[in-house]
Amino acid sequence: MEKLKIAIGCDHGGFDLKQKVIDYLKARDIEFEDFGIYIKEASDYPEIAKQVSAEIAKGKFDKGILICGTGIGMSIVANKFKGIRAALCCDTYSARVSRAHNNANILCLGARVVGEYLALDIVDTWLKTNFEGGRHKKRIDMIE
Ligand code: RB5
């Protein structure tokens, strides 16, 4: 896996899964910064999605992981930022192809949709898959 710096964030719906993903990152010595929330209480996903997306758009981090109940709110907000390609993935095939074809730079997860073990497989697949470039590069340029 290339050396990465990850920005991670969640709302209350994604709080427990975020702790599991952080454990995964720590166990593999992957550098990350946690943008909250830090205690499990009702919170607004747009705030966290905004912070993480802005940091990645500025180039401060390579990739991001955003977790809410469904992953939908996080992905809607993240994709409003120029240069952000956020992919909501509920399976490993989508996770792989979101990197290989779409060069996704934020992974969104729905903690109320996927179980912990599947979510960690999705994270593992997503982080290990590189962008293929080639014909896909042209399409990414078209988005930009
Ligand atoms: C919070 O209840 C829930 O709406 C949020 O986590 C997320 O699913 C939004 O998309």
Short mmCIF file of C-alpha atoms and ligand atoms in Angstrom, two decimals:
data_model
loop_
_atom_site.label_atom_id
_atom_site.label_comp_id
_atom_site.label_asym_id
_atom_site.label_seq_id
_atom_site.Cartn_x
_atom_site.Cartn_y
_atom_site.Cartn_z
CA MET A 1 0.00 0.00 0.00
CA GLU A 2 1.33 3.48 -0.86
CA LYS A 3 2.14 5.77 2.09
CA LEU A 4 -1.09 7.57 2.89
CA LYS A 5 -2.38 10.32 5.10
CA ILE A 6 -6.05 9.81 5.84
CA ALA A 7 -8.65 12.24 7.19
CA ILE A 8 -11.51 10.48 8.94
CA GLY A 9 -14.80 11.72 10.38
CA CYS A 10 -18.27 10.59 11.40
CA ASP A 11 -21.54 11.68 12.94
CA HIS A 12 -23.33 9.86 15.77
CA GLY A 13 -24.64 7.25 13.32
CA GLY A 14 -21.10 6.35 12.29
CA PHE A 15 -19.36 6.76 15.63
CA ASP A 16 -18.92 3.10 16.63
CA LEU A 17 -17.77 2.05 13.17
CA LYS A 18 -15.30 4.94 13.03
CA GLN A 19 -13.59 3.55 16.15
CA LYS A 20 -13.24 0.17 14.38
CA VAL A 21 -11.82 1.81 11.27
CA ILE A 22 -9.37 3.76 13.44
CA ASP A 23 -8.29 0.47 15.04
CA TYR A 24 -7.74 -0.91 11.52
CA LEU A 25 -5.61 2.11 10.54
CA LYS A 26 -3.55 2.01 13.75
CA ALA A 27 -2.87 -1.73 13.38
CA ARG A 28 -1.40 -1.03 9.93
CA ASP A 29 0.53 2.10 10.87
CA ILE A 30 -1.50 4.21 8.46
CA GLU A 31 -1.24 7.89 9.33
CA PHE A 32 -4.58 9.55 9.99
CA GLU A 33 -6.25 12.50 11.63
CA ASP A 34 -9.63 12.15 13.31
CA PHE A 35 -11.95 15.12 12.64
CA GLY A 36 -14.57 13.90 15.09
CA ILE A 37 -17.06 13.58 16.40
CA TYR A 38 -15.23 12.54 19.56
CA ILE A 39 -18.13 11.61 21.79
CA LYS A 40 -21.26 9.82 20.67
CA GLU A 41 -23.91 12.50 20.74
CA ALA A 42 -26.32 13.88 18.15
CA SER A 43 -24.32 15.83 15.59
CA ASP A 44 -24.66 17.28 12.11
CA TYR A 45 -22.95 15.27 9.36
CA PRO A 46 -22.58 18.32 7.03
CA GLU A 47 -20.12 19.91 9.50
CA ILE A 48 -17.81 16.90 9.61
CA ALA A 49 -18.10 16.18 5.88
CA LYS A 50 -17.21 19.82 5.19
CA GLN A 51 -14.08 19.78 7.35
CA VAL A 52 -12.75 16.51 5.94
CA SER A 53 -13.57 17.40 2.32
CA ALA A 54 -11.99 20.85 2.60
CA GLU A 55 -8.76 19.38 3.97
CA ILE A 56 -8.53 16.88 1.12
CA ALA A 57 -9.46 19.48 -1.50
CA LYS A 58 -6.60 21.64 -0.15
CA GLY A 59 -4.20 18.70 -0.51
CA LYS A 60 -3.54 18.35 3.23
CA PHE A 61 -4.57 14.67 3.14
CA ASP A 62 -4.44 12.01 0.42
CA LYS A 63 -7.78 10.40 1.11
CA GLY A 64 -10.74 10.56 3.45
CA ILE A 65 -13.20 8.24 5.11
CA LEU A 66 -16.61 9.60 6.17
CA ILE A 67 -19.11 7.52 8.10
CA CYS A 68 -22.73 8.29 8.96
CA GLY A 69 -25.83 6.15 9.32
CA THR A 70 -26.29 5.56 5.61
CA GLY A 71 -23.22 7.25 4.13
CA ILE A 72 -25.60 9.21 1.93
CA GLY A 73 -25.51 12.55 3.75
CA MET A 74 -21.72 12.48 3.93
CA SER A 75 -21.41 11.71 0.22
CA ILE A 76 -23.86 14.44 -0.82
CA VAL A 77 -21.88 17.07 1.11
CA ALA A 78 -18.42 15.81 0.13
CA ASN A 79 -19.24 15.83 -3.59
CA LYS A 80 -20.03 19.55 -3.47
CA PHE A 81 -16.32 20.27 -3.04
CA LYS A 82 -14.25 20.82 -6.17
CA GLY A 83 -11.75 18.02 -6.60
CA ILE A 84 -13.60 15.66 -4.29
CA ARG A 85 -14.79 12.35 -5.68
CA ALA A 86 -16.65 10.69 -2.82
CA ALA A 87 -17.91 7.14 -3.28
CA LEU A 88 -20.56 5.57 -1.07
CA CYS A 89 -19.67 1.88 -1.07
CA CYS A 90 -21.68 -0.97 0.41
CA ASP A 91 -19.70 -3.79 -1.20
CA THR A 92 -16.07 -4.56 -2.05
CA TYR A 93 -16.61 -4.55 -5.83
CA SER A 94 -17.79 -0.94 -5.75
CA ALA A 95 -14.95 -0.06 -3.38
CA ARG A 96 -12.36 -1.51 -5.79
CA VAL A 97 -13.85 0.09 -8.90
CA SER A 98 -14.40 3.46 -7.21
CA ARG A 99 -10.63 3.61 -6.84
CA ALA A 100 -9.58 1.89 -10.09
CA HIS A 101 -11.98 3.75 -12.40
CA ASN A 102 -13.25 6.82 -10.52
CA ASN A 103 -10.11 7.62 -8.52
CA ALA A 104 -12.38 8.25 -5.53
CA ASN A 105 -10.59 10.24 -2.85
CA ILE A 106 -13.23 9.88 -0.14
CA LEU A 107 -14.88 6.63 0.93
CA CYS A 108 -18.30 7.01 2.52
CA LEU A 109 -19.71 4.23 4.64
CA GLY A 110 -23.17 3.65 6.08
CA ALA A 111 -22.75 2.14 9.53
CA ARG A 112 -26.45 1.25 9.71
CA VAL A 113 -26.27 -0.46 6.33
CA VAL A 114 -23.12 -2.58 6.34
CA GLY A 115 -21.87 -4.70 9.22
CA GLU A 116 -18.52 -4.09 10.85
CA TYR A 117 -16.62 -6.90 9.10
CA LEU A 118 -17.89 -6.02 5.64
CA ALA A 119 -17.12 -2.34 6.32
CA LEU A 120 -13.53 -3.19 7.23
CA ASP A 121 -13.16 -5.33 4.07
CA ILE A 122 -14.47 -2.35 2.08
CA VAL A 123 -11.91 -0.05 3.73
CA ASP A 124 -9.11 -2.58 3.11
CA THR A 125 -10.04 -3.00 -0.57
CA TRP A 126 -10.47 0.73 -1.10
CA LEU A 127 -7.13 1.66 0.43
CA LYS A 128 -5.23 -1.07 -1.45
CA THR A 129 -6.60 -0.32 -4.91
CA ASN A 130 -4.81 2.17 -7.15
CA PHE A 131 -6.33 4.31 -9.90
CA GLU A 132 -5.84 2.62 -13.27
CA GLY A 133 -5.54 5.86 -15.24
CA GLY A 134 -5.62 5.33 -19.03
CA ARG A 135 -9.12 5.68 -20.46
CA HIS A 136 -10.43 6.53 -16.99
CA LYS A 137 -8.16 9.58 -16.67
CA LYS A 138 -9.97 11.33 -19.53
CA ARG A 139 -13.29 10.85 -17.75
CA ILE A 140 -11.97 12.19 -14.47
CA ASP A 141 -10.63 15.24 -16.36
CA MET A 142 -14.12 15.73 -17.79
CA ILE A 143 -15.57 15.90 -14.26
CA GLU A 144 -12.98 18.49 -13.21
C1 RB5 B 1 -28.49 10.51 11.49
O1 RB5 B 1 -29.62 10.07 12.13
C2 RB5 B 1 -28.52 10.13 10.02
O2 RB5 B 1 -29.47 10.90 9.36
C3 RB5 B 1 -27.16 10.31 9.40
O3 RB5 B 1 -26.24 9.54 10.10
C4 RB5 B 1 -27.00 9.90 7.95
O4 RB5 B 1 -27.54 8.65 7.71
C5 RB5 B 1 -27.35 10.90 6.95
O5 RB5 B 1 -27.20 10.66 5.74
#
